[in-house]
Tab-separated table of C-alpha atoms in Angstrom:
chain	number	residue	atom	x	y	z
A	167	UNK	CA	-123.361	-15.307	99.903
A	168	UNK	CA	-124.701	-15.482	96.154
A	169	UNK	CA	-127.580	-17.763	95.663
A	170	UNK	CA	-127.744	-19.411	92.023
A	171	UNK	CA	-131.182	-20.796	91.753
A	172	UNK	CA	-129.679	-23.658	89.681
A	173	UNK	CA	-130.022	-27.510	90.295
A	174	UNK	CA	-126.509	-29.434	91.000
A	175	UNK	CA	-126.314	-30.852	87.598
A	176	UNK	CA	-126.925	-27.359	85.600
A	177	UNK	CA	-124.606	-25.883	88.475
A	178	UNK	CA	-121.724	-28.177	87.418
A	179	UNK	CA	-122.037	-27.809	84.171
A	180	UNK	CA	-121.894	-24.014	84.015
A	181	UNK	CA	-118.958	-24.700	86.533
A	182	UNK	CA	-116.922	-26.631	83.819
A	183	UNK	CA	-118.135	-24.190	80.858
A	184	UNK	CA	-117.069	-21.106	82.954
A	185	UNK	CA	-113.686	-22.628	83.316
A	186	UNK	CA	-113.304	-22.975	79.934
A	187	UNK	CA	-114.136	-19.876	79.269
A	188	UNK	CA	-111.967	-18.226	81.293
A	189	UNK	CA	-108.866	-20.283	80.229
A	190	UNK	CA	-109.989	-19.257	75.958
A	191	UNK	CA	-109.952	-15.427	77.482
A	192	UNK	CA	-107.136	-15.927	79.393
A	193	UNK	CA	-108.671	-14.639	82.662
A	194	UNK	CA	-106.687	-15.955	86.289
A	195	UNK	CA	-108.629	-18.560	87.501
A	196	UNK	CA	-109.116	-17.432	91.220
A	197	UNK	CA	-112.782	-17.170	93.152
A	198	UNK	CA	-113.869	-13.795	92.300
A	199	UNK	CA	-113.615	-14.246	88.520
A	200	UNK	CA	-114.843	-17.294	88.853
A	201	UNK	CA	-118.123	-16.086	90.139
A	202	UNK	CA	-118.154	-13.058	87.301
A	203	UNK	CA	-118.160	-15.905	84.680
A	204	UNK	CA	-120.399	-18.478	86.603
A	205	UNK	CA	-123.102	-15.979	86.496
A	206	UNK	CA	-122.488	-14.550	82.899
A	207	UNK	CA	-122.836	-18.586	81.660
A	208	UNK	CA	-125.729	-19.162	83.889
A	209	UNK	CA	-127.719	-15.838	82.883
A	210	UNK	CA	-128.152	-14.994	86.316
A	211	UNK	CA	-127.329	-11.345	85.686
A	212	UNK	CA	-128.349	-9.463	82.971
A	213	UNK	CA	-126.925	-6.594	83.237
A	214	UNK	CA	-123.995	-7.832	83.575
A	215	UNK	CA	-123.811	-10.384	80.644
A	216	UNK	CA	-124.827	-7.064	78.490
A	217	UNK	CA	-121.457	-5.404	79.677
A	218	UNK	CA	-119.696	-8.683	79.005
A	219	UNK	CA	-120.674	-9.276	76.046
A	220	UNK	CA	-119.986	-5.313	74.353
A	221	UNK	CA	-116.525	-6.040	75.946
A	222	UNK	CA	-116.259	-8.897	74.065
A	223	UNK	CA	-117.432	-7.396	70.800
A	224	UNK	CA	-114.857	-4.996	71.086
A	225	UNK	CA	-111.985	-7.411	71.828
A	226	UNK	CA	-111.580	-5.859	75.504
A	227	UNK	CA	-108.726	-8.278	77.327
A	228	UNK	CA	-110.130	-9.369	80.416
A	229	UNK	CA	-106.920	-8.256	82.868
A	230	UNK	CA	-107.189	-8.006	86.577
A	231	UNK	CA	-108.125	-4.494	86.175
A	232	UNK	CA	-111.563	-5.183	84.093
A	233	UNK	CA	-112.210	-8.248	86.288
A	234	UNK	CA	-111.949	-6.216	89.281
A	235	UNK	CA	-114.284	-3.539	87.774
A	236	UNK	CA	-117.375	-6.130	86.702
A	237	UNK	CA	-116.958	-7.800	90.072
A	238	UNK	CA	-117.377	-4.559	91.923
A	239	UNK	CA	-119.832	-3.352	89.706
A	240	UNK	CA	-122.219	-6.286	89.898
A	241	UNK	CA	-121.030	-8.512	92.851
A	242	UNK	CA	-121.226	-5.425	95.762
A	243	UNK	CA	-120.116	-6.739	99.962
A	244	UNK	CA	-123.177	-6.821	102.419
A	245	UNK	CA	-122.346	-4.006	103.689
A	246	UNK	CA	-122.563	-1.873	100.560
A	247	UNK	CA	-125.269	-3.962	98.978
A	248	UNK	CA	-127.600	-3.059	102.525
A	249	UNK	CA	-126.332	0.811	102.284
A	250	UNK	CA	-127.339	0.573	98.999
A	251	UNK	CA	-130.845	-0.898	99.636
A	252	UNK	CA	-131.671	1.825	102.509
A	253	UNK	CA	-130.748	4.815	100.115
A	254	UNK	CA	-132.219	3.139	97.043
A	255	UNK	CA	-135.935	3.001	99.903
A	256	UNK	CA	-135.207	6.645	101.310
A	257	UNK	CA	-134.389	7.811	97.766
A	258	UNK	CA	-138.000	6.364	96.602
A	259	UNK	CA	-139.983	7.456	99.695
A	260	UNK	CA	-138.093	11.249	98.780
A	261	UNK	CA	-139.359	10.744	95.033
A	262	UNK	CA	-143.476	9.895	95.503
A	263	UNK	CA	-143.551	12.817	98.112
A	264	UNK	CA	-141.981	14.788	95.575
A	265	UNK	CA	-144.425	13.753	92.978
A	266	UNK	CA	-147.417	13.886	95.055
A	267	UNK	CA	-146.546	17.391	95.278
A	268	UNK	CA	-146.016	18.206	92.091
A	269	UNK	CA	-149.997	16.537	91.259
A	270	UNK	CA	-151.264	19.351	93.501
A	271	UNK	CA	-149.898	22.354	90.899
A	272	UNK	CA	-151.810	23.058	87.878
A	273	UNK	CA	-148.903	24.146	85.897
A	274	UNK	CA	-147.245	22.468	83.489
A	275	UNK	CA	-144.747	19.709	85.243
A	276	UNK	CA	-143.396	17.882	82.473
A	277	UNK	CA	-139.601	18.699	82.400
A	278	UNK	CA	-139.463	17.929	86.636
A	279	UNK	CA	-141.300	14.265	85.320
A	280	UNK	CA	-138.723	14.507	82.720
A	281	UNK	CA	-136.170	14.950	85.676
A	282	UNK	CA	-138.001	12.562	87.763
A	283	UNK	CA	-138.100	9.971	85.001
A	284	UNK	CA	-134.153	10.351	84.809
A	285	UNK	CA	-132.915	9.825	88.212
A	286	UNK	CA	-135.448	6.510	88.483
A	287	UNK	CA	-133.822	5.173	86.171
A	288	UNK	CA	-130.458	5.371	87.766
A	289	UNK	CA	-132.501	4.262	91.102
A	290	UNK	CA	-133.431	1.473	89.122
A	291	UNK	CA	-130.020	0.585	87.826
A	292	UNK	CA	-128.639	0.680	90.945
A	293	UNK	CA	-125.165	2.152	89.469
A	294	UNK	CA	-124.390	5.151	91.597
A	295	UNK	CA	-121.116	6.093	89.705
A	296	UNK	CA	-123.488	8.113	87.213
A	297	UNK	CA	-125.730	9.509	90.187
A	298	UNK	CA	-124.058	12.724	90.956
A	299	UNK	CA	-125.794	14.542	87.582
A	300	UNK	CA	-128.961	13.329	87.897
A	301	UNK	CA	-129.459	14.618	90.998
A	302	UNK	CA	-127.922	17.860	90.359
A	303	UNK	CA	-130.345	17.893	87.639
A	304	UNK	CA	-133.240	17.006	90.082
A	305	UNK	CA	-132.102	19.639	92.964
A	306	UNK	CA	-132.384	22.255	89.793
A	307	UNK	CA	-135.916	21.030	88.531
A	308	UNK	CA	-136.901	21.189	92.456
A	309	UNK	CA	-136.073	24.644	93.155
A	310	UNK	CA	-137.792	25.595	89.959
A	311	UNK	CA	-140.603	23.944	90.867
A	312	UNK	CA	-140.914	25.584	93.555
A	313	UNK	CA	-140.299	29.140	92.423
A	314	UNK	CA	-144.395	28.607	90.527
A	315	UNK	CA	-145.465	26.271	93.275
A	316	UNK	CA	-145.071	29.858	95.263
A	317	UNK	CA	-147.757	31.198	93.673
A	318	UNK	CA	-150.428	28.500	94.462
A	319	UNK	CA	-149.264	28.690	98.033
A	320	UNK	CA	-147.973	25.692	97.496
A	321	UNK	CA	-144.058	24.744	98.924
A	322	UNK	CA	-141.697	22.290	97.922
A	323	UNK	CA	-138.874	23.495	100.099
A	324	UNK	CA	-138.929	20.350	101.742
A	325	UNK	CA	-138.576	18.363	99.341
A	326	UNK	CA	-135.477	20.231	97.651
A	327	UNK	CA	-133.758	19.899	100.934
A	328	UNK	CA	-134.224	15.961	101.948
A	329	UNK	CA	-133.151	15.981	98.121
A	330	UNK	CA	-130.466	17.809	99.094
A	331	UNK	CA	-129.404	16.139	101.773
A	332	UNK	CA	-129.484	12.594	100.199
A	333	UNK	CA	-126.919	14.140	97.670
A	334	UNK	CA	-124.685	14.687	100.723
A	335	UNK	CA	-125.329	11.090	101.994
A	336	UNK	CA	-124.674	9.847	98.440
A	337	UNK	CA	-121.309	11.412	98.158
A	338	UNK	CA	-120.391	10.647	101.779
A	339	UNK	CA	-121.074	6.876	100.781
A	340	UNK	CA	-119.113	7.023	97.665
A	341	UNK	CA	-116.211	8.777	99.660
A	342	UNK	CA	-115.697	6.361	102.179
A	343	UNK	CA	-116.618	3.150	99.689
A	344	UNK	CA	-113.046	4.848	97.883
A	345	UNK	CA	-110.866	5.592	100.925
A	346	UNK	CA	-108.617	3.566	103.075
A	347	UNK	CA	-110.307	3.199	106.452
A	348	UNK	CA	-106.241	3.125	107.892
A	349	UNK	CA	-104.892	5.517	106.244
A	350	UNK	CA	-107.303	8.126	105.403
A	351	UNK	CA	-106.063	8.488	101.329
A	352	UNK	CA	-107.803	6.975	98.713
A	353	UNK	CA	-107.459	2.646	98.469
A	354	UNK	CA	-107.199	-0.001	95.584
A	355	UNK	CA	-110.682	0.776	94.193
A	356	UNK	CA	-110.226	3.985	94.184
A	357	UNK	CA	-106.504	3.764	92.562
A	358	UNK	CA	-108.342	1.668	89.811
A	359	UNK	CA	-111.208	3.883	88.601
A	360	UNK	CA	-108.584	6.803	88.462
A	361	UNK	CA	-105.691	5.078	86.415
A	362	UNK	CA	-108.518	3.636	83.879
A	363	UNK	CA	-109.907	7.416	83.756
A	364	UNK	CA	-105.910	9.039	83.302
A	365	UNK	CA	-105.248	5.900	80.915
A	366	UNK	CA	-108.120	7.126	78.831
A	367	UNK	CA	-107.064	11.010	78.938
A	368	UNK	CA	-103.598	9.983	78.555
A	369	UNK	CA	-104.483	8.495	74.949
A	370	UNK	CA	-107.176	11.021	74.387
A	371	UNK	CA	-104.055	13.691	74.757
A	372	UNK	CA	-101.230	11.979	73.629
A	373	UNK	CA	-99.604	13.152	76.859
A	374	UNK	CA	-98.009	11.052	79.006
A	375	UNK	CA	-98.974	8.941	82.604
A	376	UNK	CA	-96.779	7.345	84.698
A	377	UNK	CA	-97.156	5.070	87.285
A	378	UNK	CA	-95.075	4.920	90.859
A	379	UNK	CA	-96.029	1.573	93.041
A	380	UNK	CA	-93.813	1.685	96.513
A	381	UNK	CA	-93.573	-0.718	99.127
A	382	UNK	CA	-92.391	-0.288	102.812
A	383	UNK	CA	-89.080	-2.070	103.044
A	384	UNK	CA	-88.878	-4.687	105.931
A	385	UNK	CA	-92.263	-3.849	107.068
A	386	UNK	CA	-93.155	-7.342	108.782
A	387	UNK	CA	-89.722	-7.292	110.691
A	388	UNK	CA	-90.775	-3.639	112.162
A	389	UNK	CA	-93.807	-4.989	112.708
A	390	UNK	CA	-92.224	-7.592	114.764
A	391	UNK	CA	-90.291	-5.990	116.507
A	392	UNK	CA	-92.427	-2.579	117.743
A	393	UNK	CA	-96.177	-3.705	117.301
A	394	UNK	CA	-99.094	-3.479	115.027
A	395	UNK	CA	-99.774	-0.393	116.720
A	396	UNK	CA	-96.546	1.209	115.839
A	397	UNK	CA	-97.088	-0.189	111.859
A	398	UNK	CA	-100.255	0.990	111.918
A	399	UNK	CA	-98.475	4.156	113.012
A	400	UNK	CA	-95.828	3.856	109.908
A	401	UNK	CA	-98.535	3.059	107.593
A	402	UNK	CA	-100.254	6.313	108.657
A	403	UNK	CA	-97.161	8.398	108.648
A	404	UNK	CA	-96.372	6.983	104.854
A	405	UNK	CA	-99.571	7.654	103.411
A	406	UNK	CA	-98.891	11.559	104.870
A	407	UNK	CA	-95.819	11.311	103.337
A	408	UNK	CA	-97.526	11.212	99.938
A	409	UNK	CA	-99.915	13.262	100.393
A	410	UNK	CA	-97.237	16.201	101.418
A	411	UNK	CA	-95.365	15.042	98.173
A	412	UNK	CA	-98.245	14.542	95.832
A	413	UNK	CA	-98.885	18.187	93.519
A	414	UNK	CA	-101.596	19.393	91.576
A	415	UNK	CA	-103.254	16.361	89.600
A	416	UNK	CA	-100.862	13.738	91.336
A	417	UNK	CA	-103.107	10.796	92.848
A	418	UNK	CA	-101.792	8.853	95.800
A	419	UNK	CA	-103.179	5.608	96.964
A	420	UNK	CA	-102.489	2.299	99.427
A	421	UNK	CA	-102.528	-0.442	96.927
A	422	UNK	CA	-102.425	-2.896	99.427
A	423	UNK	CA	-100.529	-4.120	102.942
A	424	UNK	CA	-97.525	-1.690	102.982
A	425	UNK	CA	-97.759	-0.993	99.667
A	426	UNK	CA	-98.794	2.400	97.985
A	427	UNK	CA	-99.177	4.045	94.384
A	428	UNK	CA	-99.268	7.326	92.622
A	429	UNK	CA	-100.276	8.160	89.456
A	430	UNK	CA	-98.544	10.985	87.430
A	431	UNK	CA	-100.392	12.692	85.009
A	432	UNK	CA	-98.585	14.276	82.476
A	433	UNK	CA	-95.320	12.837	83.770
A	434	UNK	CA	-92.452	11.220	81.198
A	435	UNK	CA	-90.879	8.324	82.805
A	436	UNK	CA	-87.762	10.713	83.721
A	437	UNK	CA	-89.456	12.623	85.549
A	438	UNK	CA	-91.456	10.252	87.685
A	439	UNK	CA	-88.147	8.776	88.129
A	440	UNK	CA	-86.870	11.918	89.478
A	441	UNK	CA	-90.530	12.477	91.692
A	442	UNK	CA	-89.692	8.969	93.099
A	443	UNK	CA	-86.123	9.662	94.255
A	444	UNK	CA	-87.410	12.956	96.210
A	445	UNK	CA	-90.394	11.387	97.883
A	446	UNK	CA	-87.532	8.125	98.755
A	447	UNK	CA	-85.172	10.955	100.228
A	448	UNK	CA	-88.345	12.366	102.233
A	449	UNK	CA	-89.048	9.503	104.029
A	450	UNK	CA	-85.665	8.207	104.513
A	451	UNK	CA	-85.299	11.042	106.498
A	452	UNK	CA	-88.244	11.113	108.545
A	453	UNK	CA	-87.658	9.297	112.427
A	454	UNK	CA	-90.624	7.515	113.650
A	455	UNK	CA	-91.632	8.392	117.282
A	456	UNK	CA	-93.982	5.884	118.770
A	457	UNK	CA	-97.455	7.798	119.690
A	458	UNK	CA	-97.513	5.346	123.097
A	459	UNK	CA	-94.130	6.563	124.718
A	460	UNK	CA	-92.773	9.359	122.540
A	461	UNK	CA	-89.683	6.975	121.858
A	462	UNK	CA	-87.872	6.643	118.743
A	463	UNK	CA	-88.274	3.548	117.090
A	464	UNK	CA	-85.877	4.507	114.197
A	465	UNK	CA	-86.438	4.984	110.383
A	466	UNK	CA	-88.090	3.489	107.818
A	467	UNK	CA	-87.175	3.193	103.643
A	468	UNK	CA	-89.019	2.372	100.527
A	469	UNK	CA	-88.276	0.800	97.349
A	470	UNK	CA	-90.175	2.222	94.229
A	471	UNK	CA	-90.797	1.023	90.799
A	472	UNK	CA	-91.568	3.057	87.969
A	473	UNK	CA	-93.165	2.969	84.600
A	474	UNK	CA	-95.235	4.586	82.015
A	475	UNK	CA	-98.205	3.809	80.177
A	476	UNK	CA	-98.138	2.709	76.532
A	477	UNK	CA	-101.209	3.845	74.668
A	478	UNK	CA	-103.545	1.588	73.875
A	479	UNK	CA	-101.862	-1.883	76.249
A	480	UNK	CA	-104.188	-3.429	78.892
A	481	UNK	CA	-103.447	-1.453	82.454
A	482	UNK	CA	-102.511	-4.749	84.550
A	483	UNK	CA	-99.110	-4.754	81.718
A	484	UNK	CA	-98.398	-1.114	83.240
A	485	UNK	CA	-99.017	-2.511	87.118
A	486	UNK	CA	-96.629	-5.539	85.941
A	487	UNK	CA	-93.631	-3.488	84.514
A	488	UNK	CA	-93.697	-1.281	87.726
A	489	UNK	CA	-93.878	-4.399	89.812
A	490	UNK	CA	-91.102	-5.647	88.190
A	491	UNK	CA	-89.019	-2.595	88.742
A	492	UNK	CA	-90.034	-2.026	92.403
A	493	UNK	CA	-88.826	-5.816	92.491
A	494	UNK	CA	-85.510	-4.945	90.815
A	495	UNK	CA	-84.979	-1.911	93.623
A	496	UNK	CA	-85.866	-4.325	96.310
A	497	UNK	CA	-83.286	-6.958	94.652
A	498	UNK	CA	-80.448	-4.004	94.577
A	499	UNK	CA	-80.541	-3.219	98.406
A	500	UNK	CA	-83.811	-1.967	98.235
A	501	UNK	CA	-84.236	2.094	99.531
A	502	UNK	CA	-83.408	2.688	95.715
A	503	UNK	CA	-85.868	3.262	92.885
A	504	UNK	CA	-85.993	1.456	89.382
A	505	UNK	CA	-87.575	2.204	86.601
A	506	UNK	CA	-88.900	-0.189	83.411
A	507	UNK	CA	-86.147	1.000	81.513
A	508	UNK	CA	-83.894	0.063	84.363
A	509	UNK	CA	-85.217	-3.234	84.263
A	510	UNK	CA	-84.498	-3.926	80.191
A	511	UNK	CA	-80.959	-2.767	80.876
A	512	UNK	CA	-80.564	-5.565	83.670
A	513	UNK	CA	-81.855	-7.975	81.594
A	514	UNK	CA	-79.615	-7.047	78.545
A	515	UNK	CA	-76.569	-6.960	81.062
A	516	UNK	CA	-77.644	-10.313	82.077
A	517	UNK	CA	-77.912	-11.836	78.396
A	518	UNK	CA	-74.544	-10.109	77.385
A	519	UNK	CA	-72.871	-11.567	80.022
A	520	UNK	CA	-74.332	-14.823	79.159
A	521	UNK	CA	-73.374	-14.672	75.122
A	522	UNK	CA	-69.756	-12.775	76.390
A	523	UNK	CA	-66.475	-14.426	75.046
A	524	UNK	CA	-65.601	-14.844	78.949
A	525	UNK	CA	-68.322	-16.851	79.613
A	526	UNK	CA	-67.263	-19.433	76.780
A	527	UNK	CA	-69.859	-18.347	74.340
A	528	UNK	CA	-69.311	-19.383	70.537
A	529	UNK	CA	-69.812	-18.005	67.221
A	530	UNK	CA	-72.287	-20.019	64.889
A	531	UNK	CA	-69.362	-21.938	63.168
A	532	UNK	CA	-68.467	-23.506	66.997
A	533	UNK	CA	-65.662	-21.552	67.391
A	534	UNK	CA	-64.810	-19.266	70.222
A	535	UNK	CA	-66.617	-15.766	69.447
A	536	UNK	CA	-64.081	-12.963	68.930
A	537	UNK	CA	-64.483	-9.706	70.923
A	538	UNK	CA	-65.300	-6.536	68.956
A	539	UNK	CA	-63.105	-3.468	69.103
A	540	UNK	CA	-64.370	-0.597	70.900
């Protein structure tokens, strides 16, 4: 629940000039982005409007991708916003004991302030993506700290070690904020962050990325029929699948219901093609045995799409060609895989047939068009 601090006739009118907004950036007009521009036209987040607006300087397209990013940057679920809050209040408390004893050492302190000074202001920023280095940083300055504190008789070993430990809480958050509570392997936001970060490598590199989105074929009839218990079970068994199938810097994810993703770094669309018909074979192969009674229920297939970034396009145009060849496999008989390329061809087949002399198509004079020797 967001509270504006706005009166109804200032709230309507931001409502109308966030619309508008949205429809001269061409962002989808659904809740969530609908908040993310409320609040940049009403000035109710600053630091937000400031990322806004150096995307906009920079002629950033507002996809579902860099929606999706500012709203889970800025716009956090109660449950993360009150984790958040209690590490943000331990992380302080840790810092003034820390400080206080660095007051009682009459040596020089300034690069642990310096160190100090840095991680309060990601405290204060409240954008734990970045965290990870300060603290490293801090845990370093500690332990040096301590070394001369030594000679005073002085000990900050407790304070390197709650430090310490909160770096352990803070990656334990992060971990579980990015993983699939069902599946155990990484989920959408997760899946997002990394194919902005291998889109950016990828062009950086000029090598290749390529993207795999799969989807459980028939899923809510074998749900049906055996029990959310048993598609939990499938769901489970599917993202193992990947994971035995994903090498080296492969990165497998549920995207969403009973559908999953990898990205393929360093993979031409040929060979992700190739990755995607193994994987299809592997699990096509594999009989599920219900957990409750050790009873076959049978076998389960996927359709896969396939495509590969282009350097430099908007990520949800790389999400939308392999949707549209996951859709093609589904449309073949699904079990199959398709690729983007696949996908041109069927829609070149399709416009040849529909300009083909048997189809009664005509040359520009109105006359029947003549076929071409082969």
């Amino acid at each position: 629940m967001h509270t504006y601090g706005l009166r109804h006739e200032h709230a309507e009118e931001h409502s109308k000039l966030a619309l508008d907004l949205m429809a001269q950036l061409g962002v989808i007009p659904h809740p969530d982005n609908f908040l993310i521009f409320y609040s940049y036209l009403a000035g109710t987040n600053p630091d937000m409007n400031q990322t806004i607006d150096i995307l906009r300087s920079n002629h950033r397209t507002f996809d579902e991708l860099q929606c999706k990013a500012i709203h889970d940057r800025f716009f956090s679920t109660e449950r993360e916003r009150k984790i958040t809050e209690q590490i943000t209040t331990e992380l302080r408390r840790q810092l003034n004991n820390a400080l206080n004893n660095v007051k009682k050492i009459g040596v020089d302190t300034t690069k642990y302030a310096e160190a100090l000074d840095h991680f309060c202001d990601y405290i204060s920023s409240k954008d734990f993506s970045n965290l990870e280095q300060s603290l490293h940083t801090l845990v370093g300055a500690t332990r040096q700290m301590e070394d001369v504190s030594h000679v005073f008789g002085l000990s900050l070993d407790s304070s390197s070690t709650e430090i310490s430990r909160l770096r352990q809480d803070l990656a334990k958050m992060r971990h579980e904020a990015m993983t699939d509570g069902l599946t155990g392997i990484a989920n959408r936001k997760a899946f997002d962050e990394k194919l902005r970060e291998e889109a950016m490598t990828a062009m950086e590199s000029g090598k290749p990325v390529s993207l795999l989105i799969l989807d459980i074929d028939h899923f809510k009839s074998f749900n049906d029929n055996h029990g959310h218990q048993v598609g939990d079970q499938v769901l489970r068994l599917m993202a193992e699948a990947l994971e035995r199938n994903v090498k080296g810097q492969d990165f497998a994810a549920r995207y969403g219901g009973e559908e999953f993703a990898i990205i393929l770094p360093q993979t031409t669309l040929g060979c992700a093609k190739q990755a995607a018909n193994m994987l299809r074979h592997n699990v096509e192969t594999h009989n599920i045995v219900s957990k409750s009674n050790q009873k076959k229920v049978g076998r389960i297939t996927v359709s896969i799409g396939v495509a590969t970034f282009r350097f430099g396009e908007p990520l949800a145009r790389l999400i939308e060609r392999a949707d549209d060849a996951l859709y093609l496999a589904k449309s073949r008989g699904r079990n199959q895989v398709a690729s983007e390329r696949d996908v041109e061809r069927d829609a070149q087949h399709r416009k040849d047939q529909i300009t083909s002399p048997a189809n009664g198509a005509k040359s520009a004079d109105g006359k029947p068009a003549k076929q071409r020797c082969a």
